[in-house]
Tab-separated table of C-alpha atoms in Angstrom:
chain	number	residue	atom	x	y	z
A	1	UNK	CA	10.215	-12.890	31.371
A	2	UNK	CA	7.731	-10.948	33.520
A	3	UNK	CA	5.806	-7.966	31.829
A	4	UNK	CA	6.844	-5.518	34.485
A	5	UNK	CA	10.551	-5.870	33.711
A	6	UNK	CA	10.160	-5.296	30.017
A	7	UNK	CA	11.405	-2.171	28.544
A	8	UNK	CA	14.185	-2.988	26.076
A	9	UNK	CA	13.570	0.347	24.329
A	10	UNK	CA	14.193	2.649	27.260
A	11	UNK	CA	17.016	4.062	25.325
A	12	UNK	CA	14.810	4.792	22.383
A	13	UNK	CA	12.047	6.271	24.248
A	14	UNK	CA	14.240	8.315	26.572
A	15	UNK	CA	12.991	8.242	30.127
A	16	UNK	CA	9.439	8.452	29.229
A	17	UNK	CA	7.950	5.138	28.143
A	18	UNK	CA	4.461	3.602	27.761
A	19	UNK	CA	2.709	2.912	31.006
A	20	UNK	CA	4.432	-0.119	32.397
A	21	UNK	CA	1.303	-1.409	34.138
A	22	UNK	CA	-0.675	-1.105	30.948
A	23	UNK	CA	2.162	-2.720	28.968
A	24	UNK	CA	2.398	-5.626	31.358
A	25	UNK	CA	-1.359	-6.113	31.236
A	26	UNK	CA	-1.360	-6.049	27.463
A	27	UNK	CA	1.560	-8.433	27.119
A	28	UNK	CA	-0.218	-10.813	29.615
A	29	UNK	CA	-2.765	-11.422	26.839
A	30	UNK	CA	-5.637	-8.965	27.190
A	31	UNK	CA	-5.028	-7.141	23.929
A	32	UNK	CA	-7.154	-7.280	20.729
A	33	UNK	CA	-6.280	-10.860	19.762
A	34	UNK	CA	-7.068	-12.144	23.159
A	35	UNK	CA	-4.203	-14.670	23.084
A	36	UNK	CA	-1.991	-15.459	26.102
A	37	UNK	CA	0.443	-17.303	23.867
A	38	UNK	CA	3.970	-16.047	23.318
A	39	UNK	CA	5.137	-16.283	19.754
A	40	UNK	CA	8.336	-18.197	18.727
A	41	UNK	CA	10.987	-16.001	17.058
A	42	UNK	CA	10.035	-17.404	13.668
A	43	UNK	CA	6.264	-16.962	14.191
A	44	UNK	CA	6.968	-13.495	15.537
A	45	UNK	CA	8.852	-12.525	12.351
A	46	UNK	CA	6.088	-13.950	10.198
A	47	UNK	CA	3.384	-12.119	12.199
A	48	UNK	CA	5.417	-8.929	11.715
A	49	UNK	CA	5.373	-9.308	7.992
A	50	UNK	CA	1.610	-9.811	7.922
A	51	UNK	CA	1.006	-7.074	10.525
A	52	UNK	CA	3.272	-4.559	8.596
A	53	UNK	CA	1.294	-5.345	5.371
A	54	UNK	CA	-1.989	-4.524	7.072
A	55	UNK	CA	-0.654	-1.421	8.970
A	56	UNK	CA	0.931	0.282	5.977
A	57	UNK	CA	-2.002	-0.369	3.629
A	58	UNK	CA	-4.291	1.015	6.402
A	59	UNK	CA	-2.233	4.134	6.639
A	60	UNK	CA	-2.304	4.651	2.887
A	61	UNK	CA	-6.036	4.224	2.771
A	62	UNK	CA	-6.627	6.564	5.677
A	63	UNK	CA	-5.010	9.391	3.493
A	64	UNK	CA	-8.079	9.138	1.268
A	65	UNK	CA	-10.460	10.274	3.925
A	66	UNK	CA	-12.004	13.614	2.851
A	67	UNK	CA	-10.213	13.288	-0.472
A	68	UNK	CA	-12.178	10.403	-2.144
A	69	UNK	CA	-14.382	10.962	-5.279
A	70	UNK	CA	-17.474	10.838	-3.317
A	71	UNK	CA	-18.536	11.019	0.416
A	72	UNK	CA	-19.539	7.264	0.485
A	73	UNK	CA	-16.021	6.368	-0.699
A	74	UNK	CA	-14.357	8.411	2.125
A	75	UNK	CA	-16.419	6.213	4.443
A	76	UNK	CA	-15.754	2.959	2.689
A	77	UNK	CA	-12.009	3.432	2.474
A	78	UNK	CA	-12.027	4.673	6.061
A	79	UNK	CA	-13.820	1.576	7.225
A	80	UNK	CA	-11.527	-0.698	5.259
A	81	UNK	CA	-8.578	1.031	6.840
A	82	UNK	CA	-10.112	0.479	10.269
A	83	UNK	CA	-10.592	-3.282	9.687
A	84	UNK	CA	-6.925	-3.497	8.563
A	85	UNK	CA	-5.746	-1.617	11.642
A	86	UNK	CA	-7.630	-4.100	13.709
A	87	UNK	CA	-5.804	-6.996	11.862
A	88	UNK	CA	-2.420	-5.110	12.374
A	89	UNK	CA	-3.063	-4.643	16.074
A	90	UNK	CA	-3.646	-8.426	16.579
A	91	UNK	CA	-0.693	-9.417	14.492
A	92	UNK	CA	1.771	-6.868	15.950
A	93	UNK	CA	0.596	-7.639	19.514
A	94	UNK	CA	1.409	-11.288	18.835
A	95	UNK	CA	4.689	-10.511	17.159
A	96	UNK	CA	5.692	-8.287	20.157
A	97	UNK	CA	5.201	-11.074	22.709
A	98	UNK	CA	8.435	-12.690	21.433
A	99	UNK	CA	10.543	-9.597	22.308
A	100	UNK	CA	8.520	-7.862	24.989
A	101	UNK	CA	7.357	-5.129	22.762
A	102	UNK	CA	3.838	-3.697	22.599
A	103	UNK	CA	1.959	-3.212	19.327
A	104	UNK	CA	2.526	0.554	19.677
A	105	UNK	CA	6.348	-0.044	20.096
A	106	UNK	CA	6.265	-1.948	16.906
A	107	UNK	CA	4.132	0.481	14.936
A	108	UNK	CA	5.606	3.712	16.138
A	109	UNK	CA	9.256	3.000	17.191
A	110	UNK	CA	10.732	1.085	14.252
A	111	UNK	CA	12.419	2.767	11.319
A	112	UNK	CA	12.156	1.778	7.610
A	113	UNK	CA	14.675	-1.102	7.557
A	114	UNK	CA	12.856	-2.699	10.452
A	115	UNK	CA	9.555	-2.860	8.517
A	116	UNK	CA	8.723	-6.103	6.850
A	117	UNK	CA	5.818	-5.239	4.611
A	118	UNK	CA	5.885	-6.087	0.808
A	119	UNK	CA	6.369	-3.158	-1.594
A	120	UNK	CA	2.820	-3.360	-2.977
A	121	UNK	CA	1.327	-2.120	0.307
A	122	UNK	CA	3.618	1.016	0.423
A	123	UNK	CA	2.973	2.068	-3.179
A	124	UNK	CA	1.489	5.605	-3.254
A	125	UNK	CA	-2.251	6.169	-3.695
A	126	UNK	CA	-1.774	7.654	-7.166
A	127	UNK	CA	-5.204	8.506	-8.660
A	128	UNK	CA	-8.326	6.622	-7.552
A	129	UNK	CA	-7.725	3.965	-10.155
A	130	UNK	CA	-4.260	3.269	-8.798
A	131	UNK	CA	-5.688	2.912	-5.234
A	132	UNK	CA	-8.242	0.454	-6.574
A	133	UNK	CA	-5.740	-1.591	-8.536
A	134	UNK	CA	-3.569	-1.878	-5.378
A	135	UNK	CA	-6.627	-2.630	-3.273
A	136	UNK	CA	-7.720	-5.368	-5.749
A	137	UNK	CA	-4.355	-7.100	-5.623
A	138	UNK	CA	-4.037	-6.643	-1.870
A	139	UNK	CA	-7.543	-7.831	-0.861
A	140	UNK	CA	-7.564	-10.850	-3.236
A	141	UNK	CA	-4.106	-11.848	-1.894
A	142	UNK	CA	-5.110	-11.343	1.786
A	143	UNK	CA	-8.380	-13.211	1.207
A	144	UNK	CA	-6.494	-16.313	-0.187
A	145	UNK	CA	-3.866	-16.105	2.547
A	146	UNK	CA	-6.223	-15.778	5.483
A	147	UNK	CA	-8.613	-18.424	4.263
A	148	UNK	CA	-5.626	-20.855	4.169
A	149	UNK	CA	-4.100	-19.543	7.438
A	150	UNK	CA	-7.273	-20.510	9.310
A	151	UNK	CA	-5.754	-23.940	9.338
A	152	UNK	CA	-2.520	-22.943	10.904
A	153	UNK	CA	-1.238	-25.067	13.672
A	154	UNK	CA	-0.492	-21.847	15.596
A	155	UNK	CA	-3.765	-21.152	17.453
A	156	UNK	CA	-3.204	-17.320	17.566
A	157	UNK	CA	-2.577	-16.976	13.848
A	158	UNK	CA	-5.446	-19.209	13.038
A	159	UNK	CA	-7.822	-17.122	15.161
A	160	UNK	CA	-6.674	-13.849	13.657
A	161	UNK	CA	-6.999	-15.408	10.190
A	162	UNK	CA	-10.572	-16.642	10.851
A	163	UNK	CA	-11.600	-13.174	12.039
A	164	UNK	CA	-9.869	-11.274	9.239
A	165	UNK	CA	-10.955	-13.388	6.309
A	166	UNK	CA	-14.644	-12.406	6.764
A	167	UNK	CA	-13.769	-8.713	6.655
A	168	UNK	CA	-11.304	-8.949	3.805
A	169	UNK	CA	-14.054	-10.694	1.822
A	170	UNK	CA	-15.995	-7.336	1.931
A	171	UNK	CA	-12.840	-5.435	0.921
A	172	UNK	CA	-12.368	-7.787	-2.032
A	173	UNK	CA	-15.920	-7.219	-3.179
A	174	UNK	CA	-15.470	-3.480	-2.923
A	175	UNK	CA	-12.383	-3.393	-5.003
A	176	UNK	CA	-13.949	-5.776	-7.630
A	177	UNK	CA	-16.923	-3.496	-7.956
A	178	UNK	CA	-14.798	-0.459	-8.603
A	179	UNK	CA	-12.579	-2.233	-11.103
A	180	UNK	CA	-15.689	-3.116	-13.070
A	181	UNK	CA	-17.104	0.365	-12.733
A	182	UNK	CA	-13.922	2.108	-13.845
A	183	UNK	CA	-13.056	-0.259	-16.614
A	184	UNK	CA	-16.598	-0.118	-17.902
A	185	UNK	CA	-17.222	3.558	-17.306
A	186	UNK	CA	-16.046	6.451	-19.435
A	187	UNK	CA	-13.131	6.369	-21.851
A	188	UNK	CA	-11.124	8.319	-19.317
A	189	UNK	CA	-11.871	5.998	-16.378
A	190	UNK	CA	-11.031	2.906	-18.463
A	191	UNK	CA	-7.737	4.513	-19.568
A	192	UNK	CA	-6.799	5.222	-15.993
A	193	UNK	CA	-7.754	1.734	-14.802
A	194	UNK	CA	-5.532	0.207	-17.589
A	195	UNK	CA	-2.662	2.428	-16.682
A	196	UNK	CA	-3.073	1.620	-12.896
A	197	UNK	CA	-2.966	-2.060	-13.539
A	198	UNK	CA	0.246	-1.728	-15.573
A	199	UNK	CA	1.790	0.318	-12.836
A	200	UNK	CA	0.707	-1.916	-9.940
A	201	UNK	CA	1.306	-5.458	-11.212
A	202	UNK	CA	5.124	-5.443	-11.033
A	203	UNK	CA	4.642	-5.371	-7.274
A	204	UNK	CA	2.439	-8.526	-7.189
A	205	UNK	CA	5.183	-11.180	-7.651
A	206	UNK	CA	6.831	-10.230	-4.378
A	207	UNK	CA	3.780	-11.396	-2.450
A	208	UNK	CA	4.335	-14.967	-3.600
A	209	UNK	CA	8.106	-15.304	-3.045
A	210	UNK	CA	9.137	-18.078	-0.546
A	211	UNK	CA	12.241	-17.843	1.717
A	212	UNK	CA	13.873	-19.878	4.359
A	213	UNK	CA	11.569	-18.457	7.123
A	214	UNK	CA	8.296	-19.240	5.439
A	215	UNK	CA	9.638	-22.653	4.347
A	216	UNK	CA	10.531	-23.533	7.964
A	217	UNK	CA	7.170	-22.283	9.249
A	218	UNK	CA	5.173	-23.964	6.438
A	219	UNK	CA	6.848	-27.221	7.124
A	220	UNK	CA	5.592	-26.934	10.771
A	221	UNK	CA	2.123	-26.131	9.527
A	222	UNK	CA	2.313	-22.607	11.027
A	223	UNK	CA	2.568	-20.438	7.810
A	224	UNK	CA	1.152	-20.632	4.376
A	225	UNK	CA	3.829	-20.941	1.668
A	226	UNK	CA	3.314	-17.773	-0.343
A	227	UNK	CA	4.009	-19.465	-3.692
A	228	UNK	CA	1.175	-21.903	-3.131
A	229	UNK	CA	-1.371	-18.942	-3.139
A	230	UNK	CA	-0.463	-17.808	-6.620
A	231	UNK	CA	-2.796	-20.085	-8.645
A	232	UNK	CA	-5.861	-19.140	-6.594
A	233	UNK	CA	-4.936	-15.505	-6.714
A	234	UNK	CA	-4.537	-15.441	-10.496
A	235	UNK	CA	-7.744	-17.396	-11.006
A	236	UNK	CA	-9.748	-14.762	-9.090
A	237	UNK	CA	-7.963	-11.888	-10.706
A	238	UNK	CA	-8.605	-13.493	-14.240
A	239	UNK	CA	-12.284	-13.867	-13.417
A	240	UNK	CA	-12.570	-10.114	-12.538
A	241	UNK	CA	-10.419	-9.042	-15.547
A	242	UNK	CA	-12.470	-11.214	-17.842
A	243	UNK	CA	-15.633	-9.492	-16.794
A	244	UNK	CA	-14.012	-6.001	-17.038
A	245	UNK	CA	-12.352	-6.857	-20.382
A	246	UNK	CA	-8.896	-6.343	-18.946
A	247	UNK	CA	-5.736	-8.257	-19.306
A	248	UNK	CA	-3.458	-9.448	-16.486
A	249	UNK	CA	0.068	-8.184	-17.189
A	250	UNK	CA	2.596	-11.091	-17.371
A	251	UNK	CA	6.221	-11.502	-18.050
A	252	UNK	CA	7.495	-8.023	-17.537
A	253	UNK	CA	7.676	-8.087	-13.716
A	254	UNK	CA	10.859	-10.108	-12.994
A	255	UNK	CA	12.907	-7.098	-11.997
A	256	UNK	CA	10.838	-6.507	-8.916
A	257	UNK	CA	9.852	-10.012	-8.297
A	258	UNK	CA	12.135	-10.481	-5.330
A	259	UNK	CA	11.183	-7.154	-3.832
A	260	UNK	CA	13.024	-6.772	-0.549
A	261	UNK	CA	10.321	-5.592	1.710
A	262	UNK	CA	10.427	-8.897	3.751
A	263	UNK	CA	14.104	-8.141	4.525
A	264	UNK	CA	13.777	-4.481	5.232
A	265	UNK	CA	14.621	-2.947	1.862
A	266	UNK	CA	12.021	-0.498	0.869
A	267	UNK	CA	11.013	1.866	-1.892
A	268	UNK	CA	11.165	5.621	-1.387
A	269	UNK	CA	7.561	5.757	-0.495
A	270	UNK	CA	7.758	4.105	2.856
A	271	UNK	CA	9.871	6.819	4.654
A	272	UNK	CA	7.301	9.698	4.219
A	273	UNK	CA	4.487	7.370	5.135
A	274	UNK	CA	6.176	6.410	8.355
A	275	UNK	CA	7.055	9.989	9.118
A	276	UNK	CA	3.441	10.968	9.048
A	277	UNK	CA	2.261	7.849	10.825
A	278	UNK	CA	4.787	8.167	13.663
A	279	UNK	CA	5.148	11.824	14.210
A	280	UNK	CA	2.624	12.026	17.044
A	281	UNK	CA	3.876	9.107	19.024
A	282	UNK	CA	7.518	10.349	18.712
A	283	UNK	CA	6.705	13.926	19.588
A	284	UNK	CA	4.815	12.747	22.739
A	285	UNK	CA	6.433	9.556	23.866
A	286	UNK	CA	4.265	7.543	26.244
A	287	UNK	CA	1.159	9.505	25.470
A	288	UNK	CA	-2.013	7.415	25.354
A	289	UNK	CA	-4.964	8.168	23.050
B	1	UNK	CA	-14.663	-27.167	-3.484
B	2	UNK	CA	-15.049	-26.816	0.288
B	3	UNK	CA	-12.324	-24.375	1.482
B	4	UNK	CA	-11.009	-24.109	4.874
B	5	UNK	CA	-12.738	-20.699	5.208
B	6	UNK	CA	-16.113	-22.225	4.263
B	7	UNK	CA	-15.550	-25.084	6.761
B	8	UNK	CA	-14.597	-22.507	9.398
B	9	UNK	CA	-17.734	-20.504	8.706
B	10	UNK	CA	-19.953	-23.555	8.847
B	11	UNK	CA	-18.363	-24.489	12.171
B	12	UNK	CA	-18.793	-20.916	13.592
B	13	UNK	CA	-22.583	-20.998	12.807
B	14	UNK	CA	-23.396	-23.774	15.202
B	15	UNK	CA	-26.439	-22.593	17.071
B	16	UNK	CA	-25.287	-24.015	20.438
B	17	UNK	CA	-22.579	-21.454	20.820
B	18	UNK	CA	-24.761	-18.439	19.957
B	19	UNK	CA	-25.911	-17.701	23.504
B	20	UNK	CA	-23.570	-19.555	25.872
B	21	UNK	CA	-25.343	-18.703	29.166
B	22	UNK	CA	-23.440	-20.528	31.905
B	23	UNK	CA	-25.314	-23.327	33.686
B	24	UNK	CA	-23.621	-22.678	36.971
B	25	UNK	CA	-26.079	-20.504	38.962
B	26	UNK	CA	-23.502	-18.155	40.361
B	27	UNK	CA	-21.874	-17.518	36.981
B	28	UNK	CA	-25.359	-17.213	35.479
B	29	UNK	CA	-26.097	-14.310	37.953
B	30	UNK	CA	-22.887	-12.504	36.891
B	31	UNK	CA	-23.803	-13.198	33.257
B	32	UNK	CA	-27.216	-11.381	33.828
B	33	UNK	CA	-25.244	-8.328	35.103
B	34	UNK	CA	-22.753	-8.361	32.239
B	35	UNK	CA	-25.694	-8.800	29.765
B	36	UNK	CA	-27.104	-5.370	30.703
B	37	UNK	CA	-24.236	-3.656	28.940
B	38	UNK	CA	-25.222	-2.070	25.688
B	39	UNK	CA	-23.362	-1.216	22.483
B	40	UNK	CA	-22.402	2.451	22.745
B	41	UNK	CA	-23.144	2.960	19.052
B	42	UNK	CA	-26.403	1.083	18.997
B	43	UNK	CA	-27.721	1.579	22.594
B	44	UNK	CA	-30.847	-0.451	22.121
B	45	UNK	CA	-28.754	-3.656	21.694
B	46	UNK	CA	-27.135	-5.411	24.663
B	47	UNK	CA	-23.888	-7.247	24.241
B	48	UNK	CA	-25.914	-10.446	24.720
B	49	UNK	CA	-28.289	-9.544	21.888
B	50	UNK	CA	-25.223	-8.931	19.690
B	51	UNK	CA	-23.608	-12.262	20.639
B	52	UNK	CA	-20.456	-10.315	21.815
B	53	UNK	CA	-20.683	-11.767	25.314
B	54	UNK	CA	-19.070	-15.185	25.027
B	55	UNK	CA	-18.570	-16.512	28.485
B	56	UNK	CA	-18.816	-15.602	32.204
B	57	UNK	CA	-17.019	-17.877	34.737
B	58	UNK	CA	-16.559	-17.559	38.547
B	59	UNK	CA	-13.370	-19.109	39.989
B	60	UNK	CA	-13.192	-20.771	43.374
B	61	UNK	CA	-11.707	-17.542	44.829
B	62	UNK	CA	-14.738	-15.637	43.504
B	63	UNK	CA	-12.903	-13.881	40.614
B	64	UNK	CA	-15.092	-13.244	37.651
B	65	UNK	CA	-13.667	-13.841	34.245
B	66	UNK	CA	-15.664	-12.547	31.260
B	67	UNK	CA	-14.880	-13.170	27.579
B	68	UNK	CA	-16.013	-10.798	24.835
B	69	UNK	CA	-15.459	-11.033	21.106
B	70	UNK	CA	-15.075	-8.136	18.746
B	71	UNK	CA	-17.766	-7.759	16.015
B	72	UNK	CA	-15.226	-6.259	13.551
B	73	UNK	CA	-11.419	-6.252	14.192
B	74	UNK	CA	-11.136	-2.553	14.343
B	75	UNK	CA	-14.393	-1.754	16.096
B	76	UNK	CA	-13.708	1.107	18.601
B	77	UNK	CA	-16.952	0.249	20.458
B	78	UNK	CA	-15.322	-2.829	21.960
B	79	UNK	CA	-13.136	-0.909	24.348
B	80	UNK	CA	-16.147	0.963	25.745
B	81	UNK	CA	-18.055	-2.331	26.115
B	82	UNK	CA	-15.101	-3.864	27.950
B	83	UNK	CA	-14.970	-0.912	30.376
B	84	UNK	CA	-18.776	-1.012	30.849
B	85	UNK	CA	-18.684	-4.687	31.732
B	86	UNK	CA	-16.088	-4.042	34.272
B	87	UNK	CA	-18.038	-1.181	35.825
B	88	UNK	CA	-21.416	-3.160	35.801
B	89	UNK	CA	-19.881	-6.077	37.581
B	90	UNK	CA	-17.892	-3.905	40.065
B	91	UNK	CA	-21.003	-1.871	40.902
B	92	UNK	CA	-22.925	-5.230	41.419
B	93	UNK	CA	-20.387	-6.124	44.148
B	94	UNK	CA	-17.874	-8.293	42.360
B	95	UNK	CA	-14.446	-6.933	43.266
B	96	UNK	CA	-12.213	-9.217	41.207
B	97	UNK	CA	-13.178	-8.881	37.530
B	98	UNK	CA	-11.234	-9.535	34.483
B	99	UNK	CA	-12.537	-8.963	30.921
B	100	UNK	CA	-10.608	-10.761	28.073
B	101	UNK	CA	-11.094	-10.550	24.409
B	102	UNK	CA	-11.207	-13.685	22.264
B	103	UNK	CA	-11.139	-13.878	18.567
B	104	UNK	CA	-12.005	-17.508	18.044
B	105	UNK	CA	-14.577	-18.589	17.082
B	106	UNK	CA	-14.913	-15.501	14.953
B	107	UNK	CA	-18.046	-13.429	15.577
B	108	UNK	CA	-20.809	-13.753	13.196
B	109	UNK	CA	-24.215	-11.916	12.788
B	110	UNK	CA	-25.828	-15.374	13.032
B	111	UNK	CA	-25.286	-14.993	16.811
B	112	UNK	CA	-27.520	-11.967	16.995
B	113	UNK	CA	-30.723	-12.803	18.966
B	114	UNK	CA	-34.183	-12.555	17.360
B	115	UNK	CA	-35.152	-10.051	20.065
B	116	UNK	CA	-31.967	-8.035	19.201
B	117	UNK	CA	-32.896	-8.054	15.525
B	118	UNK	CA	-36.354	-6.815	16.290
B	119	UNK	CA	-34.985	-3.930	18.558
B	120	UNK	CA	-32.538	-3.061	15.817
B	121	UNK	CA	-35.350	-2.687	13.282
B	122	UNK	CA	-37.509	-0.603	15.662
B	123	UNK	CA	-34.421	1.552	16.125
B	124	UNK	CA	-34.270	2.190	12.368
B	125	UNK	CA	-31.597	-0.222	11.338
B	126	UNK	CA	-32.450	-3.217	9.254
B	127	UNK	CA	-31.125	-6.450	10.688
B	128	UNK	CA	-28.955	-8.773	8.705
B	129	UNK	CA	-31.179	-10.654	6.285
B	130	UNK	CA	-29.262	-13.806	5.608
B	131	UNK	CA	-27.189	-16.505	7.141
B	132	UNK	CA	-23.444	-15.986	7.273
B	133	UNK	CA	-22.617	-19.600	6.993
B	134	UNK	CA	-24.547	-19.862	3.770
B	135	UNK	CA	-22.987	-16.942	2.265
B	136	UNK	CA	-20.825	-18.128	-0.733
B	137	UNK	CA	-17.280	-17.031	-1.197
B	138	UNK	CA	-16.826	-14.402	-3.774
B	139	UNK	CA	-19.283	-11.859	-5.250
B	140	UNK	CA	-22.866	-12.213	-4.487
B	141	UNK	CA	-24.719	-11.534	-7.796
B	142	UNK	CA	-28.273	-11.838	-6.463
B	143	UNK	CA	-29.030	-11.115	-2.873
B	144	UNK	CA	-32.163	-10.976	-0.773
B	145	UNK	CA	-33.856	-7.606	-0.938
B	146	UNK	CA	-33.261	-5.493	2.180
B	147	UNK	CA	-36.461	-4.318	3.755
B	148	UNK	CA	-37.067	-0.709	4.717
B	149	UNK	CA	-37.285	-0.574	8.521
B	150	UNK	CA	-39.710	2.367	8.298
B	151	UNK	CA	-42.335	1.272	5.751
B	152	UNK	CA	-41.454	-2.405	5.173
B	153	UNK	CA	-41.005	-1.813	1.422
B	154	UNK	CA	-38.694	-4.174	-0.353
B	155	UNK	CA	-38.201	-1.517	-3.079
B	156	UNK	CA	-34.797	-0.386	-1.698
B	157	UNK	CA	-31.356	0.092	-3.144
B	158	UNK	CA	-27.910	0.044	-1.674
B	159	UNK	CA	-26.108	3.514	-1.696
B	160	UNK	CA	-22.813	2.433	-0.095
B	161	UNK	CA	-21.580	-1.007	0.983
B	162	UNK	CA	-19.743	0.682	3.874
B	163	UNK	CA	-21.912	2.804	6.074
B	164	UNK	CA	-21.432	4.922	9.178
B	165	UNK	CA	-19.521	2.042	10.815
B	166	UNK	CA	-17.851	-1.209	9.527
B	167	UNK	CA	-20.841	-3.271	10.349
B	168	UNK	CA	-23.428	-1.242	8.408
B	169	UNK	CA	-24.233	-0.506	4.776
B	170	UNK	CA	-26.242	2.578	3.657
B	171	UNK	CA	-29.523	2.024	1.918
B	172	UNK	CA	-32.253	4.139	0.466
B	173	UNK	CA	-35.968	3.289	0.376
B	174	UNK	CA	-37.523	4.089	-3.004
B	175	UNK	CA	-41.008	4.227	-1.649
B	176	UNK	CA	-40.729	6.352	1.503
B	177	UNK	CA	-37.472	7.952	0.190
B	178	UNK	CA	-35.719	7.685	3.538
B	179	UNK	CA	-32.136	6.490	3.771
B	180	UNK	CA	-31.466	3.759	6.343
B	181	UNK	CA	-28.672	1.629	7.695
B	182	UNK	CA	-28.457	-2.077	7.118
B	183	UNK	CA	-26.485	-4.346	9.422
B	184	UNK	CA	-24.459	-6.416	7.029
B	185	UNK	CA	-24.129	-10.189	7.180
B	186	UNK	CA	-20.760	-11.273	8.517
């Protein structure tokens, strides 16, 4: 398929679409991940899951800018969001090579049921402790995932993982420090941290659920089987929680364990998030910024 | 336990890939042109100082192909650097230029040149004080003190792990009382 002929979404965009030359160039492999490879249908679906996780979390974190408890935290959460957008761009670009869609097509022109992120990432910011609890679970999970995905037999996924893991290491450190600070801070900060962990942890199990897609991909050495990441994830969390004198919730999370995000079922929080994220692109189709 | 990530980091730190100036004289001339491009946010540093310039090749038809690697995944400076490389080479008379971005091997601060680190310090930003390949996974409990680029005091403290850009942390000197940026080890 040649890049210039691609525009399966002409009907969605109306008669205004992204610049065809720019799109052809991007799909030829000069986008953020630098790959010229075209993803298989399975690898594209997997990249979409990972890309959506990063994109949705980045959007949530961006909402903290100018609202965080201190100026430095505006900057930190903004920078973490920027790293995640970088990861999402690479992953969505790669996912799009399978269907002739650009990373912007995938970010701005899909509706809720087409998003493949896990529920954890779309959970609301809550108070600062809720954001930090979500951030701890997310960054520890992403760190374990990317450090294993470095060995993927898919060179594009391996390169994205090798790049991302170094950045996620800093995100994990940031979340850990805040958990320690809030849990060991005032009575009120500790109370809120405890509550945030109780509220957040039901969404953790979904991250480690295997299904037919990841089993096929893992058998080919392309994906990491999510269930195999759980022991390492729990070990790191237990270490942080031991230091913060917190307990990891167990046993009460089965009702959300299967989630549904990977198959396009979402909680009520994704819709408003997408509305805000996509409004500009949809109001001005084809605009570049 | 040696994890894949640690092995990857160790692999990425090989000194021989830090400044891959081409041996072919024609490509080396194009490299020198591309290497004049500076970071838009830290204008004292060239993309060669940073280790962002990864390769320059000239095909049989005279087409120049340049590879750059992002410092951080979301760094907005990369697009500007890419345009600037294209402009610099076009102005130097090369008409067929293509600039590609590569992620592998992942960029590391270990590729920053010593000259670049010195320029950075003179500019008021402390250079990375540590080796990325030797950085252990997980929290760093004790780390090297970061020196104040103004007064060389080691009596400094971190104000924020994430500074004005992803690559920098914000520090404060307790002797001269000035805040300063520190380029983090990656």
